[in-house]
């Protein structure tokens, strides 16, 4: 099953950690990505976005990304890996060693 996971760089709702004093249990979007088996999956961290991406400045990029994924089950020819999405909508591979 193809999987696309998208989250905001500043999303502390979907990335809660007790060390920051978050009241929610620990949850990590990159850990979720790692836990899903299969080779057809993308994880995209959206720069300058929080938990409410659909109502934030990056909403158009999110909509374009989602639409393309749903039509083609790939983005920029990619079907797997970890990527960062810049404010202009371009994707670049997440640097090695960086958390998703």
PDB file of C-alpha atoms in Angstrom:
ATOM      1  CA  UNK A   1       0.000   0.000   0.000  1.00  0.00           C
ATOM      2  CA  UNK A   2       1.553   3.356  -0.976  1.00  0.00           C
ATOM      3  CA  UNK A   3       1.889   5.733   1.977  1.00  0.00           C
ATOM      4  CA  UNK A   4       2.493   9.492   2.074  1.00  0.00           C
ATOM      5  CA  UNK A   5       3.038  11.108   5.470  1.00  0.00           C
ATOM      6  CA  UNK A   6       3.288  14.900   5.650  1.00  0.00           C
ATOM      7  CA  UNK A   7       3.902  16.976   8.761  1.00  0.00           C
ATOM      8  CA  UNK A   8       4.959  20.486   9.654  1.00  0.00           C
ATOM      9  CA  UNK A   9       8.424  21.429  10.819  1.00  0.00           C
ATOM     10  CA  UNK A  10       6.938  23.088  13.928  1.00  0.00           C
ATOM     11  CA  UNK A  11       4.230  20.486  14.582  1.00  0.00           C
ATOM     12  CA  UNK A  12       4.405  19.773  18.302  1.00  0.00           C
ATOM     13  CA  UNK A  13       0.976  18.115  18.316  1.00  0.00           C
ATOM     14  CA  UNK A  14       2.058  15.199  16.107  1.00  0.00           C
ATOM     15  CA  UNK A  15       5.573  15.230  17.576  1.00  0.00           C
ATOM     16  CA  UNK A  16       4.939  15.342  21.317  1.00  0.00           C
ATOM     17  CA  UNK A  17       7.828  14.609  23.652  1.00  0.00           C
ATOM     18  CA  UNK A  18       7.875  14.652  27.449  1.00  0.00           C
ATOM     19  CA  UNK A  19      11.295  16.358  27.504  1.00  0.00           C
ATOM     20  CA  UNK A  20       9.586  19.511  26.164  1.00  0.00           C
ATOM     21  CA  UNK A  21       6.934  19.248  28.839  1.00  0.00           C
ATOM     22  CA  UNK A  22       4.220  18.193  26.387  1.00  0.00           C
ATOM     23  CA  UNK A  23       1.213  16.748  28.232  1.00  0.00           C
ATOM     24  CA  UNK A  24       0.576  14.187  25.484  1.00  0.00           C
ATOM     25  CA  UNK A  25       2.303  10.812  25.300  1.00  0.00           C
ATOM     26  CA  UNK A  26       5.469  10.637  23.235  1.00  0.00           C
ATOM     27  CA  UNK A  27       4.729  10.432  19.523  1.00  0.00           C
ATOM     28  CA  UNK A  28       7.052  10.850  16.575  1.00  0.00           C
ATOM     29  CA  UNK A  29       6.022  11.142  12.935  1.00  0.00           C
ATOM     30  CA  UNK A  30       9.418   9.838  11.706  1.00  0.00           C
ATOM     31  CA  UNK A  31       9.013   6.833  14.056  1.00  0.00           C
ATOM     32  CA  UNK A  32       5.586   6.176  12.526  1.00  0.00           C
ATOM     33  CA  UNK A  33       7.170   6.227   9.063  1.00  0.00           C
ATOM     34  CA  UNK A  34       9.850   3.769  10.213  1.00  0.00           C
ATOM     35  CA  UNK A  35       7.200   1.449  11.687  1.00  0.00           C
ATOM     36  CA  UNK A  36       5.249   1.098   8.430  1.00  0.00           C
ATOM     37  CA  UNK A  37       6.476  -1.839   6.362  1.00  0.00           C
ATOM     38  CA  UNK A  38       6.921  -1.547   2.619  1.00  0.00           C
ATOM     39  CA  UNK A  39       9.041   0.265   0.108  1.00  0.00           C
ATOM     40  CA  UNK A  40       6.469   2.634  -1.453  1.00  0.00           C
ATOM     41  CA  UNK A  41       6.299   5.376   1.138  1.00  0.00           C
ATOM     42  CA  UNK A  42       7.323   9.012   1.432  1.00  0.00           C
ATOM     43  CA  UNK A  43       7.784  11.175   4.504  1.00  0.00           C
ATOM     44  CA  UNK A  44       7.707  14.926   3.857  1.00  0.00           C
ATOM     45  CA  UNK A  45       8.515  17.535   6.501  1.00  0.00           C
ATOM     46  CA  UNK A  46       7.077  20.896   5.440  1.00  0.00           C
ATOM     47  CA  UNK A  47       9.236  23.928   6.293  1.00  0.00           C
ATOM     48  CA  UNK A  48       7.618  26.812   8.175  1.00  0.00           C
ATOM     49  CA  UNK A  49       4.468  24.843   9.011  1.00  0.00           C
ATOM     50  CA  UNK A  50       2.818  23.550  12.154  1.00  0.00           C
ATOM     51  CA  UNK A  51       0.019  21.075  12.810  1.00  0.00           C
ATOM     52  CA  UNK A  52      -2.649  22.998  10.868  1.00  0.00           C
ATOM     53  CA  UNK A  53      -0.896  23.030   7.472  1.00  0.00           C
ATOM     54  CA  UNK A  54      -4.159  23.155   5.523  1.00  0.00           C
ATOM     55  CA  UNK A  55      -4.850  26.620   7.040  1.00  0.00           C
ATOM     56  CA  UNK A  56      -1.269  27.896   7.047  1.00  0.00           C
ATOM     57  CA  UNK A  57       0.994  29.533   4.479  1.00  0.00           C
ATOM     58  CA  UNK A  58       2.099  26.188   3.029  1.00  0.00           C
ATOM     59  CA  UNK A  59      -1.459  25.028   2.266  1.00  0.00           C
ATOM     60  CA  UNK A  60      -1.123  25.338  -1.517  1.00  0.00           C
ATOM     61  CA  UNK A  61       2.064  23.281  -1.522  1.00  0.00           C
ATOM     62  CA  UNK A  62       0.370  20.655   0.650  1.00  0.00           C
ATOM     63  CA  UNK A  63      -2.625  20.512  -1.684  1.00  0.00           C
ATOM     64  CA  UNK A  64      -0.389  20.189  -4.763  1.00  0.00           C
ATOM     65  CA  UNK A  65       1.712  17.488  -3.109  1.00  0.00           C
ATOM     66  CA  UNK A  66      -1.365  15.518  -2.018  1.00  0.00           C
ATOM     67  CA  UNK A  67      -3.079  15.847  -5.388  1.00  0.00           C
ATOM     68  CA  UNK A  68      -0.008  14.641  -7.274  1.00  0.00           C
ATOM     69  CA  UNK A  69       0.491  11.725  -4.868  1.00  0.00           C
ATOM     70  CA  UNK A  70      -3.139  10.633  -5.190  1.00  0.00           C
ATOM     71  CA  UNK A  71      -2.985  10.754  -9.001  1.00  0.00           C
ATOM     72  CA  UNK A  72       0.455   9.191  -9.508  1.00  0.00           C
ATOM     73  CA  UNK A  73       1.483   7.569  -6.150  1.00  0.00           C
ATOM     74  CA  UNK A  74       4.812   9.332  -6.498  1.00  0.00           C
ATOM     75  CA  UNK A  75       6.164  12.867  -6.176  1.00  0.00           C
ATOM     76  CA  UNK A  76       8.935  14.245  -8.380  1.00  0.00           C
ATOM     77  CA  UNK A  77       9.493  10.662  -9.550  1.00  0.00           C
ATOM     78  CA  UNK A  78      10.106   9.518  -5.964  1.00  0.00           C
ATOM     79  CA  UNK A  79       8.240   6.618  -4.392  1.00  0.00           C
ATOM     80  CA  UNK A  80      10.234   6.295  -1.182  1.00  0.00           C
ATOM     81  CA  UNK A  81      12.406   8.287   1.177  1.00  0.00           C
ATOM     82  CA  UNK A  82      12.490  11.239   3.532  1.00  0.00           C
ATOM     83  CA  UNK A  83      12.188  14.759   2.141  1.00  0.00           C
ATOM     84  CA  UNK A  84      11.938  18.384   3.227  1.00  0.00           C
ATOM     85  CA  UNK A  85       9.569  20.736   1.412  1.00  0.00           C
ATOM     86  CA  UNK A  86      10.748  24.336   1.135  1.00  0.00           C
ATOM     87  CA  UNK A  87       8.408  27.323   1.164  1.00  0.00           C
ATOM     88  CA  UNK A  88       8.526  27.421  -2.638  1.00  0.00           C
ATOM     89  CA  UNK A  89       7.265  23.817  -2.794  1.00  0.00           C
ATOM     90  CA  UNK A  90      10.521  22.190  -3.858  1.00  0.00           C
ATOM     91  CA  UNK A  91      11.497  18.882  -2.308  1.00  0.00           C
ATOM     92  CA  UNK A  92      14.983  17.968  -1.217  1.00  0.00           C
ATOM     93  CA  UNK A  93      16.210  14.814   0.499  1.00  0.00           C
ATOM     94  CA  UNK A  94      16.357  15.083   4.278  1.00  0.00           C
ATOM     95  CA  UNK A  95      20.043  15.272   5.263  1.00  0.00           C
ATOM     96  CA  UNK A  96      21.438  11.965   6.530  1.00  0.00           C
ATOM     97  CA  UNK A  97      21.238  11.685  10.286  1.00  0.00           C
ATOM     98  CA  UNK A  98      18.528  14.362  10.589  1.00  0.00           C
ATOM     99  CA  UNK A  99      15.239  13.241  12.089  1.00  0.00           C
ATOM    100  CA  UNK A 100      12.569  12.939   9.391  1.00  0.00           C
TER     101      UNK A 100
END
